[in-house]
Amino acid sequence: MNDLAPLLTPEGRALLDEVRDTDPAQELAVATRLRREHPAELVSAALGQARLRQRAVVKFGAEDAGRMFFTPNGVEQSTRASVAAYRARRMADLGITSVADLCCGIGGDAIALARAGIRVLAVDRDPQTAAAARANADALGLAGLVEVREADVTEVDTAGFDAVFVDPARRGGRGRIFDPEAYSPPLSWAVSAARRAPRAAALKIAPGIPHEAVPEDAEAEWISDGGDVKEAVLWFGTEPGAVRATLLPGPRTLLSRGLPDPAVRPPGRYLYEPDGAVIRAHLVAEVADRVGGGLLDATIAYVTADALHPTPYATAYEITDHLPFNVKKLKALLRERRVGTLTVKKRGSAVEPEELRRKVKPQGPHAATVFLTRAAGAPAMLIGHPA
């Protein structure tokens, strides 16, 4: 029932330390050597855990990942530490002192909440996952603030906690689940649990959730980290109806002001590529307003403007050329400019970046960025560089 148990023994922990930095290419040789002194099952478990820890570094950092325990699904589905820490700070700023963390996984959010000084009940129905969460709280010195319970979250009484955090499973046997009612537990159940929380609640959901599926009494927040969209969160007990995009590190938060869609206009000197969280939150109009720009096309989230107005919510590019889509003309222009490093971005174009690179064969000492998109409905190429 619990594959982690042997690794939590003194022999298991010593073996984990020994295989910590094992190169995957050397695993067979290492395993053969270690099996002369240790049970084969323990050696396999230690090497498997070492691989998981190496994969987890990108989410948890080397120091924490080197002490934590993971399951394969736990590495894939756990919240990135920076995102969990941001959410925990938000909870603490709301005056939350206790949280029921439902569907806690290997405990990433529980750890962040505890580090923010919040008492946590972490619940998961999977025995191995709950065991990992318990081991992680202990390994990081947080066992005094984190109680881990193996149970069905729908049967847990959360009345004694200020807030509820729910992270429903969004993967099934066939991969990602896009229907919120197919989550485990369903989003409707999670919303009901959130509404019963005395102070506040947060529900972690897929960033692709349709805006019309957001309850009227919830605040919707889309979060990106380093430019990559990580998740969306429905908050209850904060600002009903609010929509925001939060960018990490920072944090920097852009709030919806209910602006109408920007007008479509001809390409200007600068192109702004909004952060993914801004796009998911439907806040491109707020970015356009900040930079005094409009849209290249009514259906595409590229903003164009005549002046440079740096903003954390979009990356600015200075545009040197605007051409109708034509591979031969692009190839000639790049050859003339001696462009050897070509960054290809596309939105609203069926052309694949690698296919385009093969056709234009960039060569030379200079760099450029080409945007394959539409301008006022017509296929277009915009060439430039970061501003």
Short mmCIF file of C-alpha atoms in Angstrom, two decimals:
data_model
loop_
_atom_site.label_atom_id
_atom_site.label_comp_id
_atom_site.label_asym_id
_atom_site.label_seq_id
_atom_site.Cartn_x
_atom_site.Cartn_y
_atom_site.Cartn_z
CA MET A 1 0.00 0.00 0.00
CA ASN A 2 2.86 2.39 0.71
CA ASP A 3 5.94 2.28 -1.52
CA LEU A 4 7.53 5.10 0.46
CA ALA A 5 7.72 3.18 3.73
CA PRO A 6 11.07 1.45 2.99
CA LEU A 7 12.59 4.79 1.95
CA LEU A 8 11.65 6.36 5.29
CA THR A 9 13.77 3.87 7.23
CA PRO A 10 17.39 4.73 8.15
CA GLU A 11 18.62 2.34 5.45
CA GLY A 12 16.28 3.87 2.87
CA ARG A 13 17.26 7.44 3.70
CA ALA A 14 20.96 6.59 3.53
CA LEU A 15 20.43 4.95 0.16
CA LEU A 16 18.54 8.00 -1.10
CA ASP A 17 21.50 10.19 -0.13
CA GLU A 18 23.86 7.84 -1.97
CA VAL A 19 21.91 7.84 -5.25
CA ARG A 20 20.89 11.52 -5.14
CA ASP A 21 22.97 12.65 -8.13
CA THR A 22 22.88 9.44 -10.17
CA ASP A 23 23.11 10.06 -13.90
CA PRO A 24 20.20 8.24 -15.63
CA ALA A 25 22.71 6.74 -18.05
CA GLN A 26 24.54 5.11 -15.10
CA GLU A 27 21.47 3.74 -13.33
CA LEU A 28 21.96 0.14 -14.39
CA ALA A 29 25.56 0.04 -13.18
CA VAL A 30 24.65 1.78 -9.92
CA ALA A 31 21.71 -0.57 -9.33
CA THR A 32 23.86 -3.65 -9.98
CA ARG A 33 26.44 -2.48 -7.45
CA LEU A 34 23.96 -1.49 -4.75
CA ARG A 35 21.95 -4.74 -5.01
CA ARG A 36 24.96 -6.58 -3.61
CA GLU A 37 24.34 -4.87 -0.26
CA HIS A 38 20.65 -3.86 -0.29
CA PRO A 39 17.34 -5.50 -1.24
CA ALA A 40 16.59 -5.11 -4.95
CA GLU A 41 13.17 -3.53 -4.27
CA LEU A 42 14.73 -0.88 -2.04
CA VAL A 43 17.40 -0.03 -4.61
CA SER A 44 14.75 0.32 -7.34
CA ALA A 45 12.60 2.50 -5.09
CA ALA A 46 15.55 4.75 -4.21
CA LEU A 47 16.62 5.19 -7.82
CA GLY A 48 13.03 5.89 -8.87
CA GLN A 49 12.67 8.49 -6.13
CA ALA A 50 15.97 10.09 -7.17
CA ARG A 51 14.65 10.47 -10.71
CA LEU A 52 11.45 12.07 -9.42
CA ARG A 53 13.42 14.47 -7.23
CA GLN A 54 15.53 15.53 -10.19
CA ARG A 55 12.38 16.24 -12.21
CA ALA A 56 10.85 18.15 -9.30
CA VAL A 57 13.71 20.67 -9.06
CA VAL A 58 12.09 22.90 -11.68
CA LYS A 59 8.97 23.21 -9.51
CA PHE A 60 10.34 23.11 -5.98
CA GLY A 61 13.97 24.18 -6.23
CA ALA A 62 16.95 21.96 -5.57
CA GLU A 63 16.95 22.30 -1.77
CA ASP A 64 13.32 21.30 -1.18
CA ALA A 65 13.14 18.76 -4.01
CA GLY A 66 16.23 17.02 -2.60
CA ARG A 67 14.41 16.37 0.68
CA MET A 68 10.86 15.75 -0.50
CA PHE A 69 9.12 12.55 -1.59
CA PHE A 70 7.18 12.25 -4.82
CA THR A 71 4.89 10.04 -6.82
CA PRO A 72 5.01 10.23 -10.64
CA ASN A 73 1.60 11.93 -10.77
CA GLY A 74 2.58 14.17 -7.88
CA VAL A 75 5.50 15.64 -9.81
CA GLU A 76 3.34 16.32 -12.85
CA GLN A 77 0.28 17.71 -11.11
CA SER A 78 1.66 19.56 -8.08
CA THR A 79 1.59 23.33 -7.91
CA ARG A 80 4.84 25.14 -8.67
CA ALA A 81 6.31 26.41 -5.38
CA SER A 82 6.33 30.06 -6.49
CA VAL A 83 2.62 29.93 -7.35
CA ALA A 84 1.73 28.11 -4.13
CA ALA A 85 3.71 30.67 -2.10
CA TYR A 86 1.89 33.55 -3.79
CA ARG A 87 -1.50 32.01 -3.05
CA ALA A 88 -0.50 31.30 0.56
CA ARG A 89 0.55 34.95 1.02
CA ARG A 90 -2.82 36.02 -0.33
CA MET A 91 -4.54 33.74 2.17
CA ALA A 92 -2.43 35.12 5.01
CA ASP A 93 -3.16 38.71 3.94
CA LEU A 94 -6.86 37.88 4.19
CA GLY A 95 -6.33 36.96 7.83
CA ILE A 96 -6.74 33.23 7.24
CA THR A 97 -5.21 31.12 10.02
CA SER A 98 -6.47 27.64 9.07
CA VAL A 99 -7.18 25.95 5.73
CA ALA A 100 -8.66 22.61 4.68
CA ASP A 101 -6.56 21.62 1.66
CA LEU A 102 -8.74 19.16 -0.24
CA CYS A 103 -7.13 16.96 -2.90
CA CYS A 104 -3.75 17.96 -1.44
CA GLY A 105 -1.62 15.74 -3.68
CA ILE A 106 1.98 15.43 -2.45
CA GLY A 107 1.48 18.57 -0.36
CA GLY A 108 2.90 21.44 -2.40
CA ASP A 109 0.18 23.90 -1.42
CA ALA A 110 0.02 22.61 2.16
CA ILE A 111 3.74 23.30 2.51
CA ALA A 112 3.36 26.86 1.23
CA LEU A 113 0.40 27.52 3.51
CA ALA A 114 2.25 26.17 6.54
CA ARG A 115 5.29 28.30 5.73
CA ALA A 116 2.94 31.29 5.76
CA GLY A 117 2.02 30.35 9.33
CA ILE A 118 -1.34 28.78 8.45
CA ARG A 119 -2.57 25.55 10.06
CA VAL A 120 -3.50 22.99 7.38
CA LEU A 121 -5.62 19.87 7.15
CA ALA A 122 -4.34 18.17 3.98
CA VAL A 123 -6.66 15.51 2.55
CA ASP A 124 -6.18 13.03 -0.28
CA ARG A 125 -7.85 9.67 -0.88
CA ASP A 126 -4.86 7.99 -2.53
CA PRO A 127 -2.74 6.15 0.10
CA GLN A 128 0.63 6.69 -1.59
CA THR A 129 -0.10 10.35 -2.28
CA ALA A 130 -1.20 10.99 1.28
CA ALA A 131 1.91 9.21 2.53
CA ALA A 132 4.08 11.47 0.38
CA ALA A 133 2.33 14.58 1.71
CA ARG A 134 2.87 13.39 5.28
CA ALA A 135 6.54 12.61 4.61
CA ASN A 136 7.05 16.01 2.97
CA ALA A 137 5.56 17.95 5.88
CA ASP A 138 7.90 16.02 8.19
CA ALA A 139 10.97 16.39 5.94
CA LEU A 140 10.54 20.16 5.75
CA GLY A 141 9.90 20.61 9.47
CA LEU A 142 6.22 21.51 9.07
CA ALA A 143 4.53 18.51 10.67
CA GLY A 144 3.37 20.68 13.56
CA LEU A 145 1.22 22.77 11.21
CA VAL A 146 0.13 20.12 8.69
CA GLU A 147 -2.20 17.24 9.49
CA VAL A 148 -2.49 14.78 6.60
CA ARG A 149 -5.59 12.64 6.34
CA GLU A 150 -6.25 9.83 3.89
CA ALA A 151 -9.93 10.25 3.05
CA ASP A 152 -12.52 11.08 0.41
CA VAL A 153 -12.64 14.89 0.40
CA THR A 154 -16.41 14.86 -0.10
CA GLU A 155 -16.77 13.23 3.32
CA VAL A 156 -14.51 15.60 5.28
CA ASP A 157 -16.01 18.14 7.71
CA THR A 158 -14.31 21.51 7.08
CA ALA A 159 -16.43 23.54 9.49
CA GLY A 160 -13.53 24.18 11.86
CA PHE A 161 -11.37 25.90 9.26
CA ASP A 162 -11.31 29.54 8.13
CA ALA A 163 -10.88 28.66 4.48
CA VAL A 164 -11.01 25.84 1.95
CA PHE A 165 -8.60 25.19 -0.90
CA VAL A 166 -9.64 22.62 -3.50
CA ASP A 167 -7.44 21.31 -6.30
CA PRO A 168 -9.64 18.80 -8.18
CA ALA A 169 -7.98 16.14 -10.31
CA ARG A 170 -8.07 17.30 -13.94
CA ARG A 171 -6.51 14.24 -15.53
CA GLY A 172 -8.08 10.89 -16.26
CA GLY A 173 -7.10 7.69 -17.99
CA ARG A 174 -7.22 9.46 -21.37
CA GLY A 175 -5.30 12.58 -20.37
CA ARG A 176 -6.49 16.08 -19.55
CA ILE A 177 -10.12 16.63 -18.60
CA PHE A 178 -11.66 19.76 -20.07
CA ASP A 179 -15.20 19.49 -18.72
CA PRO A 180 -15.19 21.02 -15.19
CA GLU A 181 -18.00 18.67 -14.16
CA ALA A 182 -15.73 15.73 -15.03
CA TYR A 183 -13.12 16.90 -12.52
CA SER A 184 -12.68 14.71 -9.46
CA PRO A 185 -14.48 16.01 -7.46
CA PRO A 186 -16.70 17.96 -9.91
CA LEU A 187 -16.36 21.74 -9.99
CA SER A 188 -19.96 22.14 -8.79
CA TRP A 189 -19.11 20.22 -5.61
CA ALA A 190 -15.97 22.32 -5.09
CA VAL A 191 -17.99 25.53 -5.51
CA SER A 192 -20.50 24.34 -2.92
CA ALA A 193 -17.65 23.54 -0.51
CA ALA A 194 -16.16 26.98 -1.15
CA ARG A 195 -19.42 28.75 -0.42
CA ARG A 196 -19.65 26.99 2.95
CA ALA A 197 -16.22 28.21 4.07
CA PRO A 198 -16.49 30.78 6.91
CA ARG A 199 -13.91 33.28 5.60
CA ALA A 200 -12.68 32.53 2.08
CA ALA A 201 -11.96 29.79 -0.42
CA ALA A 202 -9.81 29.17 -3.48
CA LEU A 203 -10.42 26.59 -6.21
CA LYS A 204 -7.57 25.72 -8.56
CA ILE A 205 -8.86 25.11 -12.09
CA ALA A 206 -7.51 24.76 -15.61
CA PRO A 207 -6.58 28.10 -17.22
CA GLY A 208 -8.70 27.24 -20.26
CA ILE A 209 -11.97 27.35 -18.31
CA PRO A 210 -14.63 29.29 -20.24
CA HIS A 211 -15.39 32.64 -18.62
CA GLU A 212 -19.09 31.84 -18.69
CA ALA A 213 -18.38 28.92 -16.34
CA VAL A 214 -17.09 31.26 -13.62
CA PRO A 215 -19.74 31.69 -10.88
CA GLU A 216 -21.03 35.24 -10.45
CA ASP A 217 -20.02 35.32 -6.79
CA ALA A 218 -16.41 34.32 -7.53
CA GLU A 219 -13.30 36.29 -8.37
CA ALA A 220 -11.35 34.78 -11.26
CA GLU A 221 -7.56 35.00 -11.33
CA TRP A 222 -5.19 33.72 -14.00
CA ILE A 223 -1.57 33.23 -12.92
CA SER A 224 1.59 33.01 -14.99
CA ASP A 225 5.13 32.40 -13.82
CA GLY A 226 8.02 33.56 -15.96
CA GLY A 227 5.61 34.12 -18.83
CA ASP A 228 4.08 30.63 -18.72
CA VAL A 229 0.42 30.37 -17.72
CA LYS A 230 0.19 27.95 -14.80
CA GLU A 231 -3.38 27.96 -13.57
CA ALA A 232 -6.60 29.79 -12.89
CA VAL A 233 -8.09 30.24 -9.43
CA LEU A 234 -11.66 30.94 -8.38
CA TRP A 235 -11.70 32.95 -5.14
CA PHE A 236 -14.71 33.21 -2.86
CA GLY A 237 -15.06 35.76 -0.08
CA THR A 238 -12.79 38.30 -1.82
CA GLU A 239 -14.09 40.46 -4.70
CA PRO A 240 -17.11 38.84 -6.39
CA GLY A 241 -17.07 39.37 -10.15
CA ALA A 242 -13.48 40.66 -10.25
CA VAL A 243 -11.16 39.38 -12.98
CA ARG A 244 -7.41 39.65 -12.68
CA ALA A 245 -4.17 38.45 -14.25
CA THR A 246 -1.25 37.95 -11.89
CA LEU A 247 2.31 37.68 -13.16
CA LEU A 248 5.09 36.04 -11.17
CA PRO A 249 7.70 36.80 -10.08
CA GLY A 250 6.47 40.03 -8.60
CA PRO A 251 3.62 39.66 -8.12
CA ARG A 252 2.15 42.13 -10.57
CA THR A 253 -1.62 42.13 -10.93
CA LEU A 254 -3.76 43.62 -13.70
CA LEU A 255 -7.43 44.08 -12.83
CA SER A 256 -10.27 44.20 -15.31
CA ARG A 257 -11.89 47.59 -15.76
CA GLY A 258 -14.54 46.27 -18.11
CA LEU A 259 -13.09 48.05 -21.13
CA PRO A 260 -14.59 47.41 -24.59
CA ASP A 261 -12.56 45.57 -27.21
CA PRO A 262 -9.88 47.82 -28.73
CA ALA A 263 -10.35 49.07 -32.25
CA VAL A 264 -8.46 47.42 -35.11
CA ARG A 265 -5.81 49.72 -36.58
CA PRO A 266 -2.91 49.57 -39.06
CA PRO A 267 0.40 48.25 -37.77
CA GLY A 268 2.41 50.85 -35.88
CA ARG A 269 6.06 51.05 -34.95
CA TYR A 270 5.63 48.74 -31.96
CA LEU A 271 3.93 45.41 -31.41
CA TYR A 272 2.97 44.26 -27.91
CA GLU A 273 2.59 40.57 -27.10
CA PRO A 274 0.47 40.33 -23.92
CA ASP A 275 1.40 37.82 -21.24
CA GLY A 276 -0.54 34.57 -21.46
CA ALA A 277 -2.35 35.22 -18.17
CA VAL A 278 -3.52 38.57 -19.54
CA ILE A 279 -4.88 36.87 -22.65
CA ARG A 280 -6.61 34.10 -20.69
CA ALA A 281 -8.18 36.69 -18.39
CA HIS A 282 -9.48 38.63 -21.43
CA LEU A 283 -7.57 41.75 -20.37
CA VAL A 284 -5.95 42.62 -23.71
CA ALA A 285 -8.06 45.80 -23.78
CA GLU A 286 -6.45 46.92 -20.53
CA VAL A 287 -3.00 46.45 -22.07
CA ALA A 288 -4.01 48.31 -25.24
CA ASP A 289 -5.29 51.18 -23.12
CA ARG A 290 -2.01 51.35 -21.19
CA VAL A 291 0.12 51.59 -24.33
CA GLY A 292 -2.27 53.70 -26.39
CA GLY A 293 -2.69 51.00 -28.99
CA GLY A 294 -5.20 48.95 -30.92
CA LEU A 295 -5.48 45.45 -32.31
CA LEU A 296 -3.82 44.15 -35.45
CA ASP A 297 -6.87 41.99 -36.00
CA ALA A 298 -10.18 41.73 -34.16
CA THR A 299 -9.62 38.04 -33.36
CA ILE A 300 -5.91 38.10 -32.42
CA ALA A 301 -4.30 39.23 -29.17
CA TYR A 302 -1.51 41.34 -30.68
CA VAL A 303 -1.55 45.04 -29.79
CA THR A 304 0.05 47.61 -32.06
CA ALA A 305 1.00 51.19 -31.18
CA ASP A 306 3.07 54.10 -32.44
CA ALA A 307 4.99 54.73 -29.22
CA LEU A 308 6.93 52.60 -26.75
CA HIS A 309 5.26 52.33 -23.33
CA PRO A 310 7.00 49.60 -21.32
CA THR A 311 4.57 47.46 -19.34
CA PRO A 312 5.10 44.27 -17.33
CA TYR A 313 1.92 42.85 -18.85
CA ALA A 314 3.24 42.60 -22.43
CA THR A 315 6.52 42.19 -24.28
CA ALA A 316 7.24 45.03 -26.71
CA TYR A 317 8.87 44.61 -30.12
CA GLU A 318 10.01 47.34 -32.49
CA ILE A 319 8.69 46.52 -35.97
CA THR A 320 10.94 47.31 -38.94
CA ASP A 321 8.91 45.69 -41.73
CA HIS A 322 5.27 44.84 -42.39
CA LEU A 323 4.63 42.62 -45.40
CA PRO A 324 1.83 40.46 -46.78
CA PHE A 325 2.64 36.81 -46.12
CA ASN A 326 5.18 35.68 -48.72
CA VAL A 327 7.95 33.21 -47.98
CA LYS A 328 10.13 34.30 -50.92
CA LYS A 329 10.02 37.95 -49.87
CA LEU A 330 10.81 37.02 -46.28
CA LYS A 331 13.76 34.88 -47.39
CA ALA A 332 15.13 37.73 -49.51
CA LEU A 333 14.73 40.26 -46.72
CA LEU A 334 16.49 38.03 -44.20
CA ARG A 335 19.33 37.37 -46.61
CA GLU A 336 19.69 41.12 -47.20
CA ARG A 337 19.73 41.79 -43.44
CA ARG A 338 22.10 38.83 -42.81
CA VAL A 339 19.79 37.30 -40.23
CA GLY A 340 20.96 33.94 -38.94
CA THR A 341 19.03 33.76 -35.67
CA LEU A 342 15.32 33.87 -36.43
CA THR A 343 12.63 33.74 -33.75
CA VAL A 344 9.27 32.80 -35.23
CA LYS A 345 6.06 33.68 -33.39
CA LYS A 346 2.65 32.93 -34.75
CA ARG A 347 -0.92 33.72 -33.88
CA GLY A 348 -3.70 33.22 -36.41
CA SER A 349 -1.40 31.47 -38.90
CA ALA A 350 -1.31 27.81 -39.93
CA VAL A 351 2.40 27.93 -40.81
CA GLU A 352 4.64 26.00 -38.42
CA PRO A 353 7.77 27.86 -37.21
CA GLU A 354 10.17 24.99 -37.99
CA GLU A 355 8.72 24.64 -41.48
CA LEU A 356 9.28 28.34 -42.11
CA ARG A 357 12.87 28.19 -40.83
CA ARG A 358 13.64 25.32 -43.24
CA LYS A 359 12.28 27.31 -46.14
CA VAL A 360 14.02 30.64 -45.45
CA LYS A 361 17.33 29.08 -44.28
CA PRO A 362 18.48 32.02 -42.12
CA GLN A 363 22.22 32.70 -42.23
CA GLY A 364 24.31 35.52 -40.84
CA PRO A 365 25.40 37.26 -37.64
CA HIS A 366 22.18 39.16 -36.90
CA ALA A 367 18.92 38.24 -35.16
CA ALA A 368 15.29 39.07 -35.88
CA THR A 369 11.78 38.11 -34.84
CA VAL A 370 9.04 37.44 -37.37
CA PHE A 371 5.36 37.42 -36.42
CA LEU A 372 3.11 35.31 -38.60
CA THR A 373 -0.36 36.67 -38.04
CA ARG A 374 -3.22 38.58 -39.61
CA ALA A 375 -3.60 42.32 -40.00
CA ALA A 376 -7.21 43.41 -40.50
CA GLY A 377 -8.06 39.89 -41.67
CA ALA A 378 -5.21 39.46 -44.18
CA PRO A 379 -2.24 37.10 -43.64
CA ALA A 380 0.77 39.22 -42.71
CA MET A 381 4.41 39.09 -41.62
CA LEU A 382 5.82 41.61 -39.17
CA ILE A 383 9.59 41.64 -38.72
CA GLY A 384 11.33 43.29 -35.81
CA HIS A 385 13.24 42.80 -32.57
CA PRO A 386 12.62 43.17 -28.82
CA ALA A 387 12.27 46.85 -27.92
#
